[in-house]
Short mmCIF file of C-alpha atoms and ligand atoms in Angstrom, two decimals:
data_model
loop_
_atom_site.label_atom_id
_atom_site.label_comp_id
_atom_site.label_asym_id
_atom_site.label_seq_id
_atom_site.Cartn_x
_atom_site.Cartn_y
_atom_site.Cartn_z
CA MET A 4 -72.69 80.64 -21.46
CA SER A 5 -71.04 79.02 -24.49
CA LEU A 6 -71.47 75.31 -25.23
CA LEU A 7 -67.84 74.82 -24.25
CA ASP A 8 -68.44 76.31 -20.80
CA MET A 9 -71.65 74.31 -20.34
CA VAL A 10 -69.86 71.06 -21.25
CA LYS A 11 -66.99 71.97 -18.92
CA GLU A 12 -69.36 72.90 -16.09
CA ALA A 13 -71.30 69.63 -16.56
CA GLY A 14 -68.15 67.51 -16.25
CA VAL A 15 -68.55 65.75 -19.60
CA ILE A 16 -65.72 63.39 -20.49
CA GLY A 17 -65.23 60.70 -23.14
CA ALA A 18 -67.71 58.05 -22.00
CA GLY A 19 -66.27 55.33 -24.22
CA GLY A 20 -63.54 54.53 -21.72
CA ALA A 21 -60.81 57.04 -22.57
CA GLY A 22 -62.09 59.77 -20.25
CA PHE A 23 -60.64 62.73 -22.13
CA PRO A 24 -62.35 65.99 -21.06
CA THR A 25 -64.84 66.83 -23.81
CA HIS A 26 -64.61 70.63 -23.48
CA VAL A 27 -60.96 70.41 -24.50
CA LYS A 28 -61.84 68.32 -27.57
CA LEU A 29 -64.54 70.79 -28.58
CA ALA A 30 -62.11 73.71 -28.35
CA SER A 31 -60.59 72.68 -31.72
CA LYS A 32 -61.93 73.72 -35.09
CA SER A 33 -62.52 70.70 -37.31
CA GLU A 34 -63.78 69.76 -40.76
CA PHE A 35 -65.60 66.62 -39.59
CA ILE A 36 -67.18 65.56 -36.36
CA LEU A 37 -67.60 61.80 -36.00
CA LEU A 38 -69.88 59.90 -33.64
CA ASN A 39 -68.34 56.64 -32.54
CA GLY A 40 -71.29 54.28 -32.31
CA ALA A 41 -69.27 51.21 -33.27
CA GLU A 42 -69.17 49.62 -29.82
CA CYS A 43 -66.87 46.96 -31.18
CA GLU A 44 -65.95 45.29 -27.88
CA PRO A 45 -67.79 41.94 -27.88
CA LEU A 46 -70.78 41.61 -25.48
CA LEU A 47 -71.08 45.31 -24.60
CA ARG A 48 -74.48 46.76 -25.47
CA VAL A 49 -74.64 50.37 -24.23
CA ASP A 50 -74.31 52.59 -27.30
CA GLN A 51 -76.56 50.61 -29.63
CA GLN A 52 -79.38 50.80 -27.05
CA LEU A 53 -78.84 54.48 -26.27
CA MET A 54 -79.17 55.28 -29.99
CA LYS A 55 -82.48 53.40 -30.03
CA LEU A 56 -83.82 54.95 -26.83
CA PHE A 57 -82.57 58.54 -27.14
CA PRO A 58 -82.02 59.26 -30.86
CA ASP A 59 -83.43 62.76 -30.52
CA GLU A 60 -81.10 63.81 -27.69
CA ILE A 61 -78.03 62.07 -29.18
CA ILE A 62 -78.49 63.66 -32.62
CA LYS A 63 -79.12 67.09 -31.09
CA GLY A 64 -76.08 66.80 -28.79
CA PHE A 65 -73.96 65.63 -31.72
CA GLU A 66 -75.26 68.38 -33.98
CA ILE A 67 -74.59 71.24 -31.55
CA ALA A 68 -71.11 69.87 -30.88
CA GLY A 69 -70.50 69.65 -34.64
CA ARG A 70 -71.72 73.19 -35.30
CA PHE A 71 -69.58 74.41 -32.41
CA VAL A 72 -66.34 72.96 -33.84
CA GLY A 73 -67.27 74.41 -37.24
CA ALA A 74 -67.58 71.02 -38.94
CA SER A 75 -68.98 70.87 -42.46
CA LYS A 76 -70.24 67.32 -41.90
CA ALA A 77 -71.30 65.27 -38.88
CA LEU A 78 -70.99 61.52 -39.50
CA ILE A 79 -72.52 58.88 -37.26
CA GLY A 80 -70.68 55.54 -37.49
CA VAL A 81 -72.85 52.51 -36.67
CA LYS A 82 -72.31 48.89 -37.62
CA GLY A 83 -74.44 47.96 -40.63
CA LYS A 84 -75.81 44.97 -38.71
CA HIS A 85 -77.77 47.31 -36.40
CA LYS A 86 -80.49 47.85 -38.99
CA LYS A 87 -83.16 48.98 -36.53
CA VAL A 88 -80.83 51.58 -34.97
CA ILE A 89 -79.89 52.88 -38.41
CA SER A 90 -83.51 53.29 -39.50
CA ILE A 91 -84.42 55.07 -36.22
CA LEU A 92 -81.50 57.47 -36.60
CA LYS A 93 -82.27 58.18 -40.26
CA GLU A 94 -85.92 58.87 -39.46
CA LYS A 95 -84.99 61.20 -36.64
CA ILE A 96 -82.47 63.07 -38.81
CA LEU A 97 -85.26 63.73 -41.32
CA GLU A 98 -87.67 64.78 -38.59
CA LEU A 99 -85.14 67.19 -37.08
CA GLN A 100 -84.32 68.52 -40.56
CA VAL A 101 -80.57 68.19 -40.09
CA GLY A 102 -79.99 65.86 -43.05
CA ASP A 103 -77.76 68.39 -44.81
CA PHE A 104 -75.35 68.18 -41.88
CA VAL A 105 -75.78 64.87 -40.02
CA GLU A 106 -75.40 61.57 -41.88
CA VAL A 107 -75.41 57.93 -40.80
CA LYS A 108 -72.61 55.76 -42.20
CA GLU A 109 -72.54 52.00 -41.92
CA LEU A 110 -69.46 50.33 -40.47
CA PRO A 111 -68.35 46.74 -41.11
CA ASP A 112 -68.84 44.29 -38.23
CA VAL A 113 -65.12 43.85 -37.56
CA TYR A 114 -62.77 44.37 -34.65
CA PRO A 115 -61.53 46.99 -33.77
CA VAL A 116 -63.67 49.29 -35.94
CA GLY A 117 -64.30 51.48 -32.88
CA ASP A 118 -60.60 52.23 -32.47
CA GLU A 119 -60.52 55.98 -33.05
CA GLN A 120 -58.00 55.79 -35.88
CA VAL A 121 -59.76 52.90 -37.62
CA LEU A 122 -63.06 54.77 -37.29
CA VAL A 123 -61.59 57.92 -38.84
CA TYR A 124 -60.38 55.88 -41.82
CA GLU A 125 -63.65 54.00 -42.24
CA LEU A 126 -65.75 57.19 -42.15
CA THR A 127 -63.54 59.67 -44.00
CA GLY A 128 -60.87 57.67 -45.85
CA ARG A 129 -58.19 59.66 -43.99
CA VAL A 130 -55.36 58.10 -41.99
CA VAL A 131 -54.32 59.68 -38.70
CA PRO A 132 -50.51 59.93 -38.71
CA GLU A 133 -48.37 57.72 -36.46
CA MET A 134 -48.40 58.97 -32.85
CA GLY A 135 -51.11 61.39 -33.98
CA ILE A 136 -54.69 62.27 -33.07
CA PRO A 137 -57.77 62.68 -35.30
CA ILE A 138 -57.71 66.49 -35.30
CA GLN A 139 -54.52 66.30 -37.39
CA VAL A 140 -56.68 65.06 -40.27
CA GLY A 141 -59.56 67.42 -39.53
CA CYS A 142 -61.67 65.15 -37.31
CA VAL A 143 -63.10 65.32 -33.81
CA VAL A 144 -64.45 62.00 -32.53
CA ILE A 145 -67.00 61.67 -29.74
CA ASN A 146 -68.69 58.64 -28.24
CA THR A 147 -72.47 58.05 -28.34
CA GLU A 148 -73.01 58.47 -24.60
CA THR A 149 -70.82 61.58 -24.69
CA ALA A 150 -73.15 63.11 -27.31
CA LEU A 151 -76.07 62.36 -25.00
CA ASN A 152 -74.20 64.03 -22.14
CA ILE A 153 -73.43 67.07 -24.33
CA TYR A 154 -77.15 67.42 -24.98
CA HIS A 155 -77.89 67.26 -21.24
CA ALA A 156 -75.06 69.72 -20.55
CA SER A 157 -76.65 72.17 -23.01
CA LYS A 158 -79.77 71.99 -20.79
CA GLY A 159 -77.70 72.64 -17.67
CA GLU A 160 -77.67 69.00 -16.47
CA PRO A 161 -74.35 67.59 -15.21
CA VAL A 162 -73.04 64.04 -15.61
CA THR A 163 -74.09 62.15 -12.50
CA GLU A 164 -75.03 58.78 -13.99
CA LYS A 165 -73.42 56.10 -16.14
CA TYR A 166 -74.79 53.38 -18.40
CA ILE A 167 -73.22 49.97 -17.80
CA THR A 168 -73.62 46.55 -19.48
CA VAL A 169 -73.22 43.50 -17.27
CA ALA A 170 -72.50 40.48 -19.49
CA GLY A 171 -70.81 37.09 -19.58
CA ASP A 172 -71.45 33.67 -18.05
CA ILE A 173 -74.31 34.89 -15.87
CA PRO A 174 -78.05 34.25 -15.48
CA ASN A 175 -79.12 37.86 -16.05
CA ARG A 176 -77.47 39.97 -18.77
CA LEU A 177 -78.50 43.60 -18.63
CA THR A 178 -77.66 47.23 -19.24
CA ILE A 179 -78.41 49.66 -16.45
CA LYS A 180 -78.08 53.34 -15.57
CA VAL A 181 -76.44 53.90 -12.17
CA PRO A 182 -75.26 56.90 -10.15
CA VAL A 183 -71.54 57.67 -10.49
CA GLY A 184 -69.84 56.41 -7.31
CA THR A 185 -72.14 53.36 -6.88
CA PRO A 186 -70.30 50.34 -5.39
CA ILE A 187 -69.32 48.09 -8.31
CA ILE A 188 -70.46 45.02 -6.37
CA ASP A 189 -74.04 46.37 -6.33
CA VAL A 190 -73.95 46.52 -10.13
CA LEU A 191 -72.36 43.07 -10.48
CA LYS A 192 -75.00 41.49 -8.25
CA LYS A 193 -77.66 42.51 -10.78
CA SER A 194 -76.21 39.63 -12.85
CA GLY A 195 -77.99 37.20 -10.52
CA ILE A 196 -74.73 36.08 -8.93
CA GLU A 197 -74.27 36.71 -5.22
CA ASN A 198 -70.98 34.98 -4.50
CA PHE A 199 -68.08 35.85 -6.81
CA ASP A 200 -65.52 33.42 -5.38
CA ASP A 201 -65.53 31.29 -8.55
CA TYR A 202 -65.77 34.21 -10.94
CA ALA A 203 -63.43 36.75 -12.46
CA VAL A 204 -64.62 40.15 -13.67
CA ILE A 205 -63.27 42.05 -16.67
CA ASP A 206 -63.54 45.83 -16.32
CA GLY A 207 -64.75 46.83 -19.79
CA GLY A 208 -64.87 44.71 -22.91
CA PRO A 209 -63.26 41.29 -23.19
CA MET A 210 -60.60 42.49 -25.65
CA MET A 211 -59.13 45.55 -23.95
CA GLY A 212 -60.53 45.39 -20.43
CA PRO A 213 -58.25 44.16 -17.62
CA VAL A 214 -59.23 41.40 -15.19
CA MET A 215 -60.11 43.15 -11.92
CA THR A 216 -57.92 42.27 -8.98
CA ASN A 217 -60.69 43.28 -6.62
CA ILE A 218 -64.31 44.21 -7.08
CA ASP A 219 -64.60 46.59 -4.16
CA GLY A 220 -64.33 49.74 -6.27
CA TYR A 221 -66.89 52.35 -7.30
CA ILE A 222 -68.39 53.32 -10.66
CA THR A 223 -66.72 56.19 -12.50
CA LYS A 224 -67.78 58.13 -15.59
CA LYS A 225 -65.39 55.93 -17.61
CA ASN A 226 -66.93 52.54 -16.83
CA LYS A 227 -68.77 50.98 -19.75
CA GLY A 228 -69.39 47.41 -18.75
CA PHE A 229 -68.32 44.33 -16.84
CA VAL A 230 -67.86 40.86 -18.26
CA ILE A 231 -68.20 38.12 -15.65
CA LEU A 232 -66.70 34.72 -16.44
CA LYS A 233 -65.72 31.62 -14.50
CA LYS A 234 -62.15 31.84 -13.24
CA GLN A 235 -61.11 28.83 -15.32
CA HIS A 236 -62.37 30.34 -18.61
CA SER A 237 -59.51 30.38 -21.13
CA LEU A 238 -59.86 34.14 -21.68
CA ILE A 239 -59.44 34.84 -17.98
CA ARG A 240 -56.39 32.57 -17.80
CA LYS A 241 -54.85 34.27 -20.82
CA LYS A 242 -55.58 37.80 -19.61
CA SER A 243 -54.33 37.09 -16.09
CA MET A 244 -50.77 36.54 -17.32
CA ASN A 245 -48.46 39.29 -16.07
CA LEU A 246 -45.75 40.93 -18.18
CA GLU A 247 -42.96 38.79 -16.73
CA GLN A 248 -44.83 35.51 -17.30
CA ALA A 249 -45.79 36.65 -20.82
CA SER A 250 -42.15 37.48 -21.61
CA ARG A 251 -41.09 34.01 -20.45
CA VAL A 252 -43.67 32.30 -22.70
CA ASN A 253 -42.78 34.61 -25.59
CA LYS A 254 -39.14 33.55 -25.45
CA ALA A 255 -40.08 29.91 -25.91
CA SER A 256 -41.70 29.62 -29.26
CA CYS A 257 -42.18 32.58 -31.60
CA GLY A 258 -41.81 31.22 -35.12
CA GLN A 259 -41.69 34.72 -36.69
CA CYS A 260 -44.68 33.88 -38.89
CA ARG A 261 -45.64 37.60 -38.88
CA MET A 262 -49.38 36.93 -38.42
CA CYS A 263 -49.44 39.40 -35.50
CA THR A 264 -48.10 42.11 -37.79
CA ASP A 265 -50.05 41.19 -40.91
CA MET A 266 -53.37 41.50 -39.04
CA CYS A 267 -52.46 44.44 -36.80
CA PRO A 268 -55.03 47.22 -37.41
CA ARG A 269 -52.41 49.95 -37.09
CA TYR A 270 -50.03 48.19 -39.49
CA LEU A 271 -52.92 47.81 -41.93
CA LEU A 272 -53.51 51.57 -41.79
CA GLY A 273 -49.96 51.98 -43.07
CA HIS A 274 -48.25 52.64 -39.73
CA ASN A 275 -44.93 51.05 -38.90
CA MET A 276 -46.33 48.91 -36.04
CA GLN A 277 -44.72 45.48 -36.44
CA PRO A 278 -45.16 43.40 -33.29
CA HIS A 279 -43.19 40.42 -34.69
CA LYS A 280 -40.12 42.65 -34.59
CA MET A 281 -40.73 43.37 -30.92
CA MET A 282 -40.84 39.62 -30.33
CA THR A 283 -37.42 39.28 -31.97
CA ALA A 284 -36.05 42.18 -29.97
CA LEU A 285 -37.32 40.56 -26.76
CA ASN A 286 -36.23 37.02 -27.55
CA TYR A 287 -32.72 37.97 -28.64
CA ALA A 288 -32.33 40.85 -26.15
CA LEU A 289 -31.57 43.23 -29.01
CA THR A 290 -30.42 46.64 -27.87
CA ASP A 291 -31.33 48.64 -30.97
CA ILE A 292 -33.32 51.52 -29.42
CA GLU A 293 -34.40 52.84 -32.82
CA GLY A 294 -36.08 49.50 -33.61
CA GLN A 295 -37.77 49.34 -30.20
CA LYS A 296 -39.45 52.72 -30.67
CA ILE A 297 -42.12 51.28 -32.97
CA SER A 298 -43.64 49.63 -29.87
CA GLN A 299 -45.10 53.09 -29.11
CA LEU A 300 -47.40 52.79 -32.14
CA CYS A 301 -49.48 50.05 -30.49
CA CYS A 302 -53.06 50.94 -29.50
CA GLN A 303 -53.27 47.84 -27.26
CA CYS A 304 -56.32 46.47 -29.06
CA ASN A 305 -55.07 42.98 -28.13
CA LEU A 306 -55.94 41.46 -31.49
CA CYS A 307 -52.45 39.99 -31.87
CA GLU A 308 -52.59 38.23 -28.48
CA LEU A 309 -56.18 37.08 -28.46
CA PHE A 310 -56.73 36.29 -32.14
CA SER A 311 -53.86 36.56 -34.61
CA CYS A 312 -50.98 34.61 -33.09
CA PRO A 313 -51.30 30.90 -33.96
CA GLN A 314 -48.92 30.03 -31.11
CA GLY A 315 -51.00 31.81 -28.46
CA LEU A 316 -48.11 34.15 -27.64
CA TYR A 317 -48.12 37.70 -26.25
CA PRO A 318 -46.88 40.20 -28.87
CA LYS A 319 -48.81 43.10 -27.33
CA SER A 320 -47.05 42.41 -24.05
CA ALA A 321 -43.72 42.57 -25.89
CA ASN A 322 -44.78 46.03 -27.11
CA ILE A 323 -45.72 47.09 -23.59
CA TYR A 324 -42.39 45.84 -22.27
CA PHE A 325 -40.51 48.13 -24.67
CA LYS A 326 -43.01 50.98 -24.38
CA GLU A 327 -42.52 51.10 -20.61
CA LYS A 328 -38.75 50.78 -20.92
CA LEU A 329 -38.55 53.69 -23.39
CA ALA A 330 -41.00 55.81 -21.38
CA LYS A 331 -38.68 55.53 -18.37
CA GLN A 332 -35.85 56.89 -20.54
CA ASN A 333 -38.11 59.57 -22.01
CA ILE A 334 -37.48 58.28 -25.55
CA ARG A 335 -40.19 58.85 -28.14
CA TYR A 336 -40.77 57.54 -31.64
CA LYS A 337 -40.59 60.27 -34.26
CA PRO A 338 -42.59 59.66 -37.45
CA VAL A 339 -40.58 60.23 -40.59
CA LYS A 340 -43.63 61.13 -42.69
CA LEU A 341 -47.09 62.62 -42.24
CA GLU A 342 -49.08 60.83 -44.91
CA PHE A 343 -49.92 57.14 -44.77
CA THR A 344 -51.52 54.74 -47.20
CA PRO A 345 -53.39 51.70 -45.88
CA HIS A 346 -52.04 48.28 -46.78
CA LYS A 347 -53.43 47.02 -50.10
CA MET A 348 -54.61 43.80 -48.44
CA ARG A 349 -56.33 45.62 -45.57
CA GLU A 350 -59.92 44.82 -46.52
CA TYR A 351 -59.15 41.09 -46.74
CA ARG A 352 -57.49 40.98 -43.35
CA LEU A 353 -60.21 42.56 -41.23
CA VAL A 354 -61.38 40.31 -38.39
CA PRO A 355 -65.15 39.63 -38.30
CA SER A 356 -66.62 40.03 -34.82
CA LYS A 357 -68.33 36.64 -34.97
CA ARG A 358 -65.04 34.84 -35.58
CA LEU A 359 -63.38 36.81 -32.84
CA ILE A 360 -66.14 36.00 -30.36
CA ALA A 361 -65.88 32.31 -31.23
CA ARG A 362 -62.09 32.41 -30.77
CA LEU A 363 -62.50 34.06 -27.38
CA GLY A 364 -64.85 31.28 -26.30
CA LEU A 365 -67.67 33.78 -25.76
CA GLY A 366 -70.14 32.49 -28.38
CA ASP A 367 -72.57 31.21 -25.72
CA PHE A 368 -72.66 34.60 -24.01
CA ASP A 369 -73.09 36.81 -27.08
CA ARG A 370 -76.70 37.62 -26.25
CA ALA A 371 -78.86 40.67 -25.67
CA ALA A 372 -78.25 42.69 -22.49
CA PRO A 373 -81.46 44.73 -22.44
CA MET A 374 -81.69 48.13 -20.80
CA THR A 375 -83.47 47.68 -17.52
CA GLU A 376 -85.78 50.10 -15.74
CA ALA A 377 -84.53 48.68 -12.45
CA GLN A 378 -82.65 51.17 -10.36
CA ILE A 379 -79.77 51.00 -7.98
CA GLN A 380 -80.08 53.58 -5.22
CA PRO A 381 -76.94 53.21 -3.16
CA ASP A 382 -76.96 54.47 0.44
CA LEU A 383 -73.42 55.63 -0.06
CA VAL A 384 -71.45 56.76 -3.11
CA GLN A 385 -67.71 57.19 -3.38
CA ILE A 386 -66.86 59.67 -6.13
CA ALA A 387 -63.28 59.64 -7.39
CA THR A 388 -61.63 63.04 -7.90
CA SER A 389 -59.74 61.53 -10.83
CA GLN A 390 -62.00 59.75 -13.31
CA HIS A 391 -60.64 61.45 -16.39
CA VAL A 392 -57.45 62.30 -18.24
CA GLY A 393 -55.68 65.18 -16.48
CA ALA A 394 -55.36 66.49 -12.95
CA PRO A 395 -57.71 65.29 -10.19
CA ALA A 396 -60.61 67.62 -9.34
CA VAL A 397 -60.09 69.76 -6.24
CA PRO A 398 -62.85 69.20 -3.64
CA VAL A 399 -64.99 72.26 -2.94
CA VAL A 400 -67.04 70.62 -0.16
CA PHE A 401 -66.13 69.54 3.35
CA ALA A 402 -67.05 66.68 5.65
CA ASN A 403 -70.55 67.12 7.14
CA ASP A 404 -71.68 69.44 4.31
CA HIS A 405 -75.10 68.70 2.89
CA VAL A 406 -75.05 68.32 -0.90
CA GLU A 407 -77.83 68.11 -3.44
CA LEU A 408 -77.94 65.80 -6.45
CA GLY A 409 -76.00 67.50 -9.26
CA GLN A 410 -74.13 69.94 -7.01
CA VAL A 411 -70.49 70.64 -7.92
CA ILE A 412 -68.22 68.89 -5.39
CA GLY A 413 -64.88 69.15 -7.19
CA LYS A 414 -63.44 71.67 -9.63
CA ILE A 415 -60.70 71.60 -12.23
CA PRO A 416 -57.45 72.96 -10.74
CA GLU A 417 -56.54 76.38 -12.16
CA GLY A 418 -54.80 76.13 -15.54
CA SER A 419 -54.99 72.31 -15.70
CA LEU A 420 -56.53 69.70 -17.93
CA GLY A 421 -59.35 68.06 -15.97
CA ALA A 422 -63.09 67.68 -15.37
CA THR A 423 -65.62 68.97 -12.86
CA ILE A 424 -67.28 66.37 -10.60
CA HIS A 425 -70.79 66.48 -9.09
CA SER A 426 -72.69 64.75 -6.37
CA SER A 427 -74.70 61.84 -7.78
CA ILE A 428 -77.13 61.72 -4.82
CA SER A 429 -78.49 64.15 -2.23
CA GLY A 430 -76.92 63.55 1.15
CA THR A 431 -74.15 64.37 3.59
CA VAL A 432 -70.43 64.36 2.85
CA VAL A 433 -68.97 61.84 5.27
CA GLU A 434 -65.42 61.86 3.97
CA CYS A 435 -63.55 64.24 1.73
CA GLY A 436 -60.01 63.47 0.60
CA ASN A 437 -57.70 64.17 -2.30
CA ASP A 438 -58.65 60.91 -4.02
CA PHE A 439 -62.39 60.64 -3.39
CA ILE A 440 -65.46 62.19 -1.77
CA VAL A 441 -67.88 59.92 0.09
CA ILE A 442 -71.53 60.94 0.35
CA ARG A 443 -74.24 59.21 2.41
CA ARG A 444 -77.83 59.46 1.24
CA ASN A 445 -80.06 61.36 3.64
S1 SF4 B 525 -45.79 36.35 -31.99
FE1 SF4 B 525 -47.05 34.73 -32.86
S2 SF4 B 525 -47.94 35.67 -34.68
FE2 SF4 B 525 -46.25 36.94 -34.08
S3 SF4 B 525 -44.54 36.24 -35.27
FE3 SF4 B 525 -44.45 35.15 -33.31
S4 SF4 B 525 -45.58 33.26 -33.63
FE4 SF4 B 525 -46.10 34.62 -35.35
S1 SF4 B 526 -52.24 45.17 -29.64
FE1 SF4 B 526 -51.27 44.02 -31.27
S2 SF4 B 526 -52.71 44.10 -32.96
FE2 SF4 B 526 -53.29 45.74 -31.55
S3 SF4 B 526 -52.20 47.55 -32.24
FE3 SF4 B 526 -50.88 46.56 -30.74
S4 SF4 B 526 -49.55 45.26 -31.95
FE4 SF4 B 526 -51.27 45.79 -33.26
#
């Protein structure tokens, strides 16, 4: 079986949050393969610990993926501040004798250096075109945990577990491996908090993660972490604003200072993303469709809303407003050129993580979240058929079937983009629907 088939069979998807099926990514030929070990969302601590704990497996998984896509170089991007991780990786590269192919490159400690397009530029000096993807400049990018999963896939082991950081204003910060389909509340309670009435939970990092409207869900292969904060924390209040409320605030006081644009990471790469123009379009109800199209160049990193704007306004929300409007009309931005040059002031406008964390009011919670040996063994798991980009998996089991840990329970529909799903415990299928499969431990 080829690596591609093994990765497909194992249900490997982008573990950094995007959830793109990895076998599809690996089907391209590419000059570079890049490992995204930036983990630039404040407070999350998964990738940096995985690289310390499993350097052998991660490097091997990354190497075989790189050889498979025909890359001439495999570059691991890690923030320079993680000195211990860097020395472990370098040692292991020497030991495995792959130094002519795999190389560690240090990244600056800025946000959002883990944005795929920023990462490509930092590691290769190439700029992904507007509306483009890394393969257009000869790069395939995979996340650290994905490389680990590729290694396991090459040994015939499917993805049935997920590493999660639980962080924030809590007594017990930790990172833990849990079965896919575990109730989220079981993971949250590891924080030492039992009653969440006074707390809000961010699904993912504090910059891009949404505030959860309920915490009754189940872990998917895309989850990376949860940030728990008191409901009255300023970040929760800011992030809880809906599009309509944000539009109302936006209309009140944008002074067109351009800070949102001048610090926008996509603008600094030379793209035409200019959120201050979207604010004008919103505030004056401008109808120029051509001008509105640039809203589609936003990667929703949230820097403009949570850091750059001195007025505390919502330029990203203005982008989303126009993005959604244009999507309904099926209108797409068309780049007028293919080559882009980063802004000459780019290096002076990068936002240091420490400053960002202070601005978010998270300085007190920026602490270690050590990997714990503790286990969660849920009696019941609910495994979503859609935890990835593409079509939902089609169940291949029925209610009352007995399933073993790692058994295929859902397959990719014929001719579709998607990912295989597996049982994360041994037990009995108690419910099997189009959206999820519920399994009770025996
Ligand atoms: S949204 Fe904020 S940063 Fe952007 S132009 Fe208006 S006031 Fe300035
Ligand atoms: S969220 Fe704001 S800063 Fe980030 S890409 Fe979009 S416009 Fe730029």
